[in-house]
Amino acid sequence: MEPRIDVDRLQSRLQELARIGDTGDGGCARLALSDEDRDGRDLVVTWMRDLGLDVTIDGIGNVVATRPGREDGPPVMCGSHIDTVATGGVYDGNLGVLAGLEVLETLAAAGITPRRAMAVAFFTDEEGARFAPDMLGSLVYAGGMSVEEAYDLVGIDGTRLGEELARIGYMGTTPCPGLAPHAYVELHIEQGPVLERHGDVIGAVTGVQGISWQEIELGGQLNHAGTTPMTFRHDAGFAAAAIAVAARQLATDVGGDQVATVGKLDLRPDLVNVVAGRATLTVDLRHTDDASLAAAEHRMAETVRQIADGEGVSVSRRQLARFAPVAFDPRVVDLVEKTAREHGQPVRRLPSGAGHDAQMLARLCPAGMIFVPSRGGISHNPAEYSAPEHLDAGANVLLHVMAQLAEAEL
Ligand code: GLV
Ligand code: MN
Ligand code: MN
């Protein structure tokens, strides 16, 4: 009989992990390198060690748990992240890590030792919500940023990443960049509506769209809301609001795959009767095509300049993240699609709207992803939900994709 993962065990681990940082509304908050992140890490590392896996922690806090194969050599790796945004759900990231544990546990219980080693990893600070950029741990793993540069990043709370990593006890000794796996496959919830809308159960992910994050700081003149005539104002709050409207307008005008979000806006002093003297906002632009993303960045920069000039406010801009679109290895995409079909699961090829660690691992080895449906396309929200039968289907496809990658050539 073919081995199958135990979906009840997977669900109970997901729920146990979600109790750490429980926000009381069905969600959880484990911002990268917070106390909650540390407690979540401790729990998952305990599970890894209980399974007898060889656990390593590298200089940026990425954790890799390996089960040896019949032969020496790089492992077939899966994984994801266990940090969350402040309004995180149960499944984002956690599914890929805990399903990976399931794969290793299921094969061990069935007495199967594949030719190649297998590993499950969780990467530090995938969300980038506290320390930008996103996918930071996997970026460092893949050699895209040095650990020293990463340690110097400053979080939204003014903390330094290196200090927070050391404080929670996860500044490990395994060197970065990490070793290239034989191949990397990541199971993740879709976080969008496409699979559900089409009644499909498995997504064979073709790639990840390009991401551009900018922080814009506007300096105006703090003044009295009642006495300052409209023509006298240098209102940083107004300029920030105009930029948010312009970002939406840009996405609407460009259409197609263009998305634009102003998700963070701070006004100073943030008071009812004071014209804001300072505003800080973020602009998240994404597109599947790099030239289109660059054009959107250019247009946004022009618009910001015009709005700032019109209001007489100063502008400074900081790039928080910039990643080109990534195409996954067609052999891995084909294998995911074929394996899903063989297991009777309706499957669809689709690109990812969210960033993922797999896009960084794709710099090192053939990489791909498996998506399962998200109810209502909702994620980064406590209401995030994926049905048990979909978790079961996704984790079993992960098992069989990894098993094939661990035996055969691509
Ligand atoms: C991070 O994972 C993102 O897509 O924002
Ligand atoms: Mn994720
Ligand atoms: Mn996320």
GROMACS .gro file of C-alpha atoms and ligand atoms in nm:
model
  417
    1MET     CA    1   0.000   0.000   0.000
    2GLU     CA    2   0.116   0.351  -0.078
    3PRO     CA    3   0.216   0.551   0.228
    4ARG     CA    4  -0.024   0.834   0.321
    5ILE     CA    5   0.027   1.122   0.558
    6ASP     CA    6  -0.185   1.136   0.874
    7VAL     CA    7  -0.406   1.444   0.826
    8ASP     CA    8  -0.536   1.435   1.186
    9ARG     CA    9  -0.182   1.455   1.318
   10LEU     CA   10  -0.107   1.736   1.072
   11GLN     CA   11  -0.417   1.927   1.183
   12SER     CA   12  -0.344   1.882   1.549
   13ARG     CA   13   0.012   2.011   1.504
   14LEU     CA   14  -0.120   2.311   1.306
   15GLN     CA   15  -0.362   2.389   1.588
   16GLU     CA   16  -0.100   2.342   1.859
   17LEU     CA   17   0.141   2.577   1.681
   18ALA     CA   18  -0.140   2.830   1.627
   19ARG     CA   19  -0.198   2.846   2.003
   20ILE     CA   20   0.138   3.024   2.028
   21GLY     CA   21   0.061   3.389   1.959
   22ASP     CA   22  -0.314   3.314   1.958
   23THR     CA   23  -0.492   3.643   1.890
   24GLY     CA   24  -0.822   3.513   2.029
   25ASP     CA   25  -1.008   3.552   1.700
   26GLY     CA   26  -0.892   3.235   1.527
   27GLY     CA   27  -0.562   3.386   1.416
   28CYS     CA   28  -0.211   3.414   1.546
   29ALA     CA   29   0.064   3.672   1.562
   30ARG     CA   30   0.420   3.547   1.561
   31LEU     CA   31   0.615   3.835   1.411
   32ALA     CA   32   0.968   3.736   1.312
   33LEU     CA   33   1.212   3.710   1.604
   34SER     CA   34   0.949   3.800   1.864
   35ASP     CA   35   0.899   3.595   2.183
   36GLU     CA   36   0.610   3.420   2.008
   37ASP     CA   37   0.829   3.332   1.710
   38ARG     CA   38   1.085   3.187   1.954
   39ASP     CA   39   0.818   2.976   2.127
   40GLY     CA   40   0.686   2.853   1.791
   41ARG     CA   41   1.039   2.765   1.681
   42ASP     CA   42   1.104   2.579   2.007
   43LEU     CA   43   0.791   2.370   1.956
   44VAL     CA   44   0.870   2.278   1.595
   45VAL     CA   45   1.235   2.202   1.677
   46THR     CA   46   1.113   1.971   1.957
   47TRP     CA   47   0.895   1.787   1.705
   48MET     CA   48   1.190   1.763   1.465
   49ARG     CA   49   1.419   1.622   1.735
   50ASP     CA   50   1.149   1.381   1.860
   51LEU     CA   51   1.146   1.236   1.508
   52GLY     CA   52   1.520   1.175   1.535
   53LEU     CA   53   1.601   1.425   1.261
   54ASP     CA   54   1.938   1.596   1.240
   55VAL     CA   55   1.860   1.962   1.318
   56THR     CA   56   2.088   2.251   1.219
   57ILE     CA   57   2.044   2.624   1.279
   58ASP     CA   58   2.233   2.868   1.059
   59GLY     CA   59   2.361   3.220   1.117
   60ILE     CA   60   2.030   3.382   1.020
   61GLY     CA   61   1.821   3.137   1.224
   62ASN     CA   62   1.701   2.912   0.942
   63VAL     CA   63   1.631   2.564   1.080
   64VAL     CA   64   1.687   2.255   0.864
   65ALA     CA   65   1.596   1.903   0.982
   66THR     CA   66   1.735   1.617   0.775
   67ARG     CA   67   1.668   1.244   0.747
   68PRO     CA   68   1.955   1.060   0.575
   69GLY     CA   69   1.904   0.869   0.253
   70ARG     CA   70   2.064   0.547   0.129
   71GLU     CA   71   2.332   0.755  -0.043
   72ASP     CA   72   2.528   1.063   0.059
   73GLY     CA   73   2.459   1.392  -0.117
   74PRO     CA   74   2.233   1.693  -0.100
   75PRO     CA   75   1.878   1.636   0.025
   76VAL     CA   76   1.545   1.685  -0.143
   77MET     CA   77   1.420   1.973   0.068
   78CYS     CA   78   1.077   2.107   0.150
   79GLY     CA   79   0.977   2.377   0.391
   80SER     CA   80   0.834   2.723   0.436
   81HIS     CA   81   0.811   2.961   0.734
   82ILE     CA   82   0.649   2.977   1.076
   83ASP     CA   83   0.663   3.353   1.132
   84THR     CA   84   0.335   3.532   1.064
   85VAL     CA   85   0.204   3.881   1.002
   86ALA     CA   86   0.032   4.045   1.303
   87THR     CA   87  -0.304   3.934   1.162
   88GLY     CA   88  -0.184   3.587   1.062
   89GLY     CA   89  -0.389   3.271   1.028
   90VAL     CA   90  -0.322   2.907   1.106
   91TYR     CA   91  -0.195   2.790   0.766
   92ASP     CA   92   0.025   3.049   0.593
   93GLY     CA   93   0.376   2.901   0.603
   94ASN     CA   94   0.302   2.663   0.888
   95LEU     CA   95   0.136   2.416   0.652
   96GLY     CA   96   0.450   2.373   0.440
   97VAL     CA   97   0.669   2.309   0.744
   98LEU     CA   98   0.436   2.074   0.930
   99ALA     CA   99   0.340   1.885   0.613
  100GLY     CA  100   0.713   1.838   0.557
  101LEU     CA  101   0.740   1.683   0.904
  102GLU     CA  102   0.447   1.458   0.809
  103VAL     CA  103   0.630   1.345   0.495
  104LEU     CA  104   0.942   1.250   0.689
  105GLU     CA  105   0.745   1.083   0.969
  106THR     CA  106   0.525   0.890   0.725
  107LEU     CA  107   0.822   0.754   0.530
  108ALA     CA  108   1.002   0.658   0.851
  109ALA     CA  109   0.693   0.477   0.982
  110ALA     CA  110   0.662   0.289   0.650
  111GLY     CA  111   1.027   0.187   0.676
  112ILE     CA  112   1.112   0.365   0.351
  113THR     CA  113   1.457   0.517   0.311
  114PRO     CA  114   1.483   0.688  -0.026
  115ARG     CA  115   1.808   0.708  -0.218
  116ARG     CA  116   1.854   1.078  -0.133
  117ALA     CA  117   1.831   1.245   0.205
  118MET     CA  118   1.518   1.446   0.274
  119ALA     CA  119   1.497   1.768   0.470
  120VAL     CA  120   1.234   2.003   0.602
  121ALA     CA  121   1.327   2.365   0.670
  122PHE     CA  122   1.173   2.674   0.817
  123PHE     CA  123   1.323   3.001   0.706
  124THR     CA  124   1.354   3.314   0.919
  125ASP     CA  125   1.134   3.619   0.860
  126GLU     CA  126   0.952   3.517   0.545
  127GLU     CA  127   0.683   3.775   0.605
  128GLY     CA  128   0.905   4.081   0.620
  129ALA     CA  129   0.630   4.249   0.822
  130ARG     CA  130   0.867   4.337   1.108
  131PHE     CA  131   1.203   4.335   0.926
  132ALA     CA  132   1.193   4.403   0.549
  133PRO     CA  133   1.257   4.255   0.300
  134ASP     CA  134   1.031   3.953   0.298
  135MET     CA  135   1.181   3.606   0.238
  136LEU     CA  136   1.484   3.730   0.431
  137GLY     CA  137   1.605   3.399   0.573
  138SER     CA  138   1.580   3.215   0.243
  139LEU     CA  139   1.741   3.513   0.064
  140VAL     CA  140   2.042   3.483   0.298
  141TYR     CA  141   2.037   3.102   0.263
  142ALA     CA  142   2.058   3.145  -0.116
  143GLY     CA  143   2.345   3.397  -0.090
  144GLY     CA  144   2.139   3.699  -0.197
  145MET     CA  145   2.230   3.897   0.118
  146SER     CA  146   2.512   3.857   0.370
  147VAL     CA  147   2.432   3.775   0.733
  148GLU     CA  148   2.610   4.097   0.838
  149GLU     CA  149   2.382   4.306   0.618
  150ALA     CA  150   2.079   4.119   0.752
  151TYR     CA  151   2.186   4.172   1.117
  152ASP     CA  152   2.188   4.548   1.058
  153LEU     CA  153   1.826   4.565   0.939
  154VAL     CA  154   1.605   4.778   1.161
  155GLY     CA  155   1.251   4.667   1.234
  156ILE     CA  156   0.929   4.868   1.246
  157ASP     CA  157   0.977   4.880   1.625
  158GLY     CA  158   1.330   5.022   1.597
  159THR     CA  159   1.502   4.696   1.699
  160ARG     CA  160   1.811   4.558   1.519
  161LEU     CA  161   1.762   4.218   1.360
  162GLY     CA  162   2.093   4.071   1.482
  163GLU     CA  163   2.012   4.161   1.842
  164GLU     CA  164   1.665   4.013   1.823
  165LEU     CA  165   1.794   3.694   1.663
  166ALA     CA  166   2.054   3.651   1.939
  167ARG     CA  167   1.800   3.744   2.208
  168ILE     CA  168   1.563   3.463   2.108
  169GLY     CA  169   1.854   3.215   2.092
  170TYR     CA  170   1.841   3.138   1.719
  171MET     CA  171   2.170   3.282   1.591
  172GLY     CA  172   2.305   2.942   1.491
  173THR     CA  173   2.648   2.832   1.378
  174THR     CA  174   2.578   2.662   1.045
  175PRO     CA  175   2.728   2.887   0.775
  176CYS     CA  176   2.531   3.099   0.526
  177PRO     CA  177   2.482   3.072   0.234
  178GLY     CA  178   2.347   2.722   0.282
  179LEU     CA  179   2.417   2.409   0.081
  180ALA     CA  180   2.226   2.373  -0.243
  181PRO     CA  181   1.958   2.102  -0.206
  182HIS     CA  182   1.904   1.848  -0.483
  183ALA     CA  183   1.560   2.006  -0.532
  184TYR     CA  184   1.315   2.214  -0.326
  185VAL     CA  185   0.935   2.182  -0.310
  186GLU     CA  186   0.708   2.398  -0.095
  187LEU     CA  187   0.348   2.324  -0.005
  188HIS     CA  188   0.152   2.641   0.073
  189ILE     CA  189  -0.204   2.764   0.083
  190GLU     CA  190  -0.292   2.960  -0.230
  191GLN     CA  191  -0.398   3.272  -0.036
  192GLY     CA  192  -0.607   3.372  -0.336
  193PRO     CA  193  -0.940   3.266  -0.493
  194VAL     CA  194  -0.834   3.086  -0.813
  195LEU     CA  195  -0.837   2.717  -0.711
  196GLU     CA  196  -1.162   2.746  -0.517
  197ARG     CA  197  -1.332   2.933  -0.799
  198HIS     CA  198  -1.245   2.656  -1.046
  199GLY     CA  199  -1.313   2.367  -0.810
  200ASP     CA  200  -0.948   2.258  -0.830
  201VAL     CA  201  -0.767   2.104  -0.535
  202ILE     CA  202  -0.401   2.129  -0.631
  203GLY     CA  203  -0.213   2.420  -0.783
  204ALA     CA  204   0.104   2.344  -0.978
  205VAL     CA  205   0.270   2.680  -0.923
  206THR     CA  206   0.450   2.813  -1.230
  207GLY     CA  207   0.632   3.100  -1.060
  208VAL     CA  208   0.607   3.402  -0.833
  209GLN     CA  209   0.533   3.756  -0.942
  210GLY     CA  210   0.783   4.038  -0.897
  211ILE     CA  211   0.765   4.242  -0.576
  212SER     CA  212   0.858   4.604  -0.510
  213TRP     CA  213   0.821   4.755  -0.162
  214GLN     CA  214   0.895   5.120  -0.094
  215GLU     CA  215   0.872   5.330   0.215
  216ILE     CA  216   0.794   5.696   0.149
  217GLU     CA  217   0.848   5.963   0.409
  218LEU     CA  218   0.685   6.303   0.361
  219GLY     CA  219   0.783   6.610   0.556
  220GLY     CA  220   0.525   6.890   0.579
  221GLN     CA  221   0.449   7.166   0.824
  222LEU     CA  222   0.282   7.086   1.152
  223ASN     CA  223   0.014   7.347   1.204
  224HIS     CA  224  -0.321   7.437   1.353
  225ALA     CA  225  -0.618   7.271   1.181
  226GLY     CA  226  -0.850   7.565   1.247
  227THR     CA  227  -0.635   7.866   1.179
  228THR     CA  228  -0.428   7.756   0.880
  229PRO     CA  229  -0.594   7.857   0.551
  230MET     CA  230  -0.604   7.576   0.296
  231THR     CA  231  -0.368   7.761   0.063
  232PHE     CA  232  -0.108   7.792   0.342
  233ARG     CA  233  -0.082   7.423   0.414
  234HIS     CA  234   0.201   7.178   0.363
  235ASP     CA  235  -0.002   6.881   0.475
  236ALA     CA  236   0.194   6.555   0.485
  237GLY     CA  237  -0.129   6.365   0.562
  238PHE     CA  238  -0.300   6.498   0.253
  239ALA     CA  239   0.000   6.409   0.034
  240ALA     CA  240   0.008   6.056   0.179
  241ALA     CA  241  -0.363   6.009   0.112
  242ALA     CA  242  -0.318   6.136  -0.245
  243ILE     CA  243  -0.035   5.884  -0.298
  244ALA     CA  244  -0.260   5.601  -0.172
  245VAL     CA  245  -0.532   5.705  -0.416
  246ALA     CA  246  -0.276   5.733  -0.698
  247ALA     CA  247  -0.146   5.380  -0.626
  248ARG     CA  248  -0.497   5.240  -0.664
  249GLN     CA  249  -0.549   5.447  -0.978
  250LEU     CA  250  -0.224   5.316  -1.126
  251ALA     CA  251  -0.329   4.953  -1.074
  252THR     CA  252  -0.673   5.025  -1.222
  253ASP     CA  253  -0.528   5.203  -1.524
  254VAL     CA  254  -0.264   4.937  -1.597
  255GLY     CA  255  -0.510   4.654  -1.533
  256GLY     CA  256  -0.421   4.289  -1.595
  257ASP     CA  257  -0.183   4.150  -1.333
  258GLN     CA  258  -0.087   4.483  -1.179
  259VAL     CA  259  -0.162   4.516  -0.806
  260ALA     CA  260  -0.079   4.809  -0.578
  261THR     CA  261  -0.128   4.844  -0.203
  262VAL     CA  262  -0.067   5.113   0.057
  263GLY     CA  263  -0.084   4.891   0.366
  264LYS     CA  264   0.095   5.105   0.623
  265LEU     CA  265   0.040   5.473   0.692
  266ASP     CA  266   0.167   5.666   0.995
  267LEU     CA  267   0.082   6.029   1.048
  268ARG     CA  268   0.259   6.253   1.299
  269PRO     CA  269   0.140   6.373   1.535
  270ASP     CA  270  -0.182   6.183   1.448
  271LEU     CA  271  -0.417   6.427   1.620
  272VAL     CA  272  -0.761   6.559   1.526
  273ASN     CA  273  -0.673   6.927   1.521
  274VAL     CA  274  -0.318   6.924   1.388
  275VAL     CA  275  -0.215   6.934   1.020
  276ALA     CA  276   0.026   6.640   0.994
  277GLY     CA  277   0.388   6.744   0.981
  278ARG     CA  278   0.515   6.402   0.884
  279ALA     CA  279   0.373   6.097   0.709
  280THR     CA  280   0.532   5.761   0.643
  281LEU     CA  281   0.364   5.513   0.411
  282THR     CA  282   0.450   5.198   0.221
  283VAL     CA  283   0.371   5.113  -0.140
  284ASP     CA  284   0.364   4.744  -0.239
  285LEU     CA  285   0.364   4.698  -0.620
  286ARG     CA  286   0.357   4.353  -0.784
  287HIS     CA  287   0.346   4.223  -1.138
  288THR     CA  288   0.424   3.894  -1.308
  289ASP     CA  289   0.631   4.078  -1.573
  290ASP     CA  290   0.947   4.259  -1.465
  291ALA     CA  291   0.935   4.532  -1.732
  292SER     CA  292   0.574   4.611  -1.635
  293LEU     CA  293   0.675   4.622  -1.267
  294ALA     CA  294   0.960   4.860  -1.349
  295ALA     CA  295   0.720   5.081  -1.548
  296ALA     CA  296   0.479   5.091  -1.252
  297GLU     CA  297   0.764   5.185  -1.017
  298HIS     CA  298   0.868   5.463  -1.252
  299ARG     CA  299   0.514   5.600  -1.284
  300MET     CA  300   0.466   5.583  -0.907
  301ALA     CA  301   0.790   5.776  -0.848
  302GLU     CA  302   0.675   6.049  -1.090
  303THR     CA  303   0.335   6.072  -0.925
  304VAL     CA  304   0.485   6.093  -0.576
  305ARG     CA  305   0.710   6.377  -0.693
  306GLN     CA  306   0.416   6.568  -0.846
  307ILE     CA  307   0.198   6.526  -0.537
  308ALA     CA  308   0.481   6.633  -0.305
  309ASP     CA  309   0.565   6.938  -0.520
  310GLY     CA  310   0.199   7.036  -0.538
  311GLU     CA  311   0.166   7.030  -0.159
  312GLY     CA  312   0.512   7.169  -0.087
  313VAL     CA  313   0.625   6.871   0.120
  314SER     CA  314   0.964   6.700   0.115
  315VAL     CA  315   0.999   6.337   0.007
  316SER     CA  316   1.248   6.067   0.090
  317ARG     CA  317   1.215   5.712  -0.038
  318ARG     CA  318   1.363   5.383   0.079
  319GLN     CA  319   1.343   5.057  -0.116
  320LEU     CA  320   1.242   4.787   0.133
  321ALA     CA  321   1.226   4.496  -0.111
  322ARG     CA  322   1.274   4.441  -0.483
  323PHE     CA  323   1.254   4.093  -0.628
  324ALA     CA  324   1.215   4.009  -0.996
  325PRO     CA  325   0.950   3.755  -1.099
  326VAL     CA  326   1.068   3.395  -1.071
  327ALA     CA  327   0.976   3.103  -1.298
  328PHE     CA  328   0.989   2.763  -1.130
  329ASP     CA  329   1.173   2.472  -1.291
  330PRO     CA  330   0.936   2.331  -1.556
  331ARG     CA  331   1.037   1.976  -1.460
  332VAL     CA  332   0.920   2.035  -1.103
  333VAL     CA  333   0.599   2.204  -1.221
  334ASP     CA  334   0.531   1.906  -1.452
  335LEU     CA  335   0.602   1.660  -1.172
  336VAL     CA  336   0.358   1.834  -0.936
  337GLU     CA  337   0.089   1.837  -1.205
  338LYS     CA  338   0.145   1.472  -1.301
  339THR     CA  339   0.154   1.353  -0.938
  340ALA     CA  340  -0.170   1.538  -0.856
  341ARG     CA  341  -0.339   1.377  -1.160
  342GLU     CA  342  -0.214   1.032  -1.063
  343HIS     CA  343  -0.372   1.084  -0.722
  344GLY     CA  344  -0.704   1.182  -0.876
  345GLN     CA  345  -0.683   1.547  -0.775
  346PRO     CA  346  -0.813   1.823  -1.003
  347VAL     CA  347  -0.506   2.033  -1.075
  348ARG     CA  348  -0.439   2.372  -1.233
  349ARG     CA  349  -0.123   2.561  -1.322
  350LEU     CA  350  -0.112   2.910  -1.175
  351PRO     CA  351   0.137   3.180  -1.073
  352SER     CA  352   0.173   3.288  -0.710
  353GLY     CA  353   0.062   3.634  -0.605
  354ALA     CA  354   0.244   3.609  -0.271
  355GLY     CA  355   0.617   3.589  -0.216
  356HIS     CA  356   0.756   3.254  -0.098
  357ASP     CA  357   1.083   3.101   0.022
  358ALA     CA  358   1.073   2.875  -0.285
  359GLN     CA  359   1.152   3.177  -0.505
  360MET     CA  360   1.485   3.218  -0.321
  361LEU     CA  361   1.567   2.845  -0.321
  362ALA     CA  362   1.508   2.855  -0.698
  363ARG     CA  363   1.842   3.039  -0.717
  364LEU     CA  364   2.015   2.726  -0.587
  365CYS     CA  365   1.834   2.424  -0.726
  366PRO     CA  366   1.529   2.311  -0.926
  367ALA     CA  367   1.235   2.441  -0.722
  368GLY     CA  368   0.857   2.441  -0.732
  369MET     CA  369   0.545   2.476  -0.522
  370ILE     CA  370   0.217   2.302  -0.452
  371PHE     CA  371  -0.089   2.513  -0.364
  372VAL     CA  372  -0.410   2.405  -0.194
  373PRO     CA  373  -0.728   2.619  -0.192
  374SER     CA  374  -0.788   2.902   0.055
  375ARG     CA  375  -1.154   2.944   0.148
  376GLY     CA  376  -1.282   3.271   0.006
  377GLY     CA  377  -0.929   3.352  -0.111
  378ILE     CA  378  -0.864   3.501   0.234
  379SER     CA  379  -0.520   3.514   0.396
  380HIS     CA  380  -0.315   3.739   0.626
  381ASN     CA  381  -0.642   3.732   0.818
  382PRO     CA  382  -0.749   3.524   1.122
  383ALA     CA  383  -1.030   3.384   0.903
  384GLU     CA  384  -0.776   3.210   0.676
  385TYR     CA  385  -0.897   2.849   0.628
  386SER     CA  386  -0.818   2.547   0.417
  387ALA     CA  387  -1.033   2.234   0.439
  388PRO     CA  388  -0.883   1.917   0.592
  389GLU     CA  389  -0.938   1.720   0.270
  390HIS     CA  390  -0.734   1.982   0.084
  391LEU     CA  391  -0.455   1.972   0.341
  392ASP     CA  392  -0.457   1.593   0.307
  393ALA     CA  393  -0.442   1.612  -0.074
  394GLY     CA  394  -0.164   1.871  -0.072
  395ALA     CA  395   0.051   1.691   0.184
  396ASN     CA  396   0.015   1.361  -0.002
  397VAL     CA  397   0.114   1.525  -0.331
  398LEU     CA  398   0.415   1.673  -0.146
  399LEU     CA  399   0.505   1.326  -0.016
  400HIS     CA  400   0.492   1.165  -0.359
  401VAL     CA  401   0.669   1.452  -0.538
  402MET     CA  402   0.949   1.439  -0.281
  403ALA     CA  403   0.968   1.060  -0.296
  404GLN     CA  404   1.010   1.073  -0.674
  405LEU     CA  405   1.270   1.351  -0.655
  406ALA     CA  406   1.456   1.147  -0.393
  407GLU     CA  407   1.478   0.836  -0.614
  408ALA     CA  408   1.499   0.942  -0.976
  409GLU     CA  409   1.675   1.207  -1.184
  410LEU     CA  410   1.465   1.506  -1.275
  411GLV     C1  411   0.513   3.780   0.172
  411GLV     O1  412   0.516   3.663   0.180
  411GLV     C2  413   0.431   3.854   0.081
  411GLV     O2  414   0.392   3.800  -0.025
  411GLV     O3  415   0.399   3.969   0.114
  412MN      MN  416   0.363   3.231   0.344
  413MN      MN  417   0.225   3.546   0.448
   0.00000   0.00000   0.00000
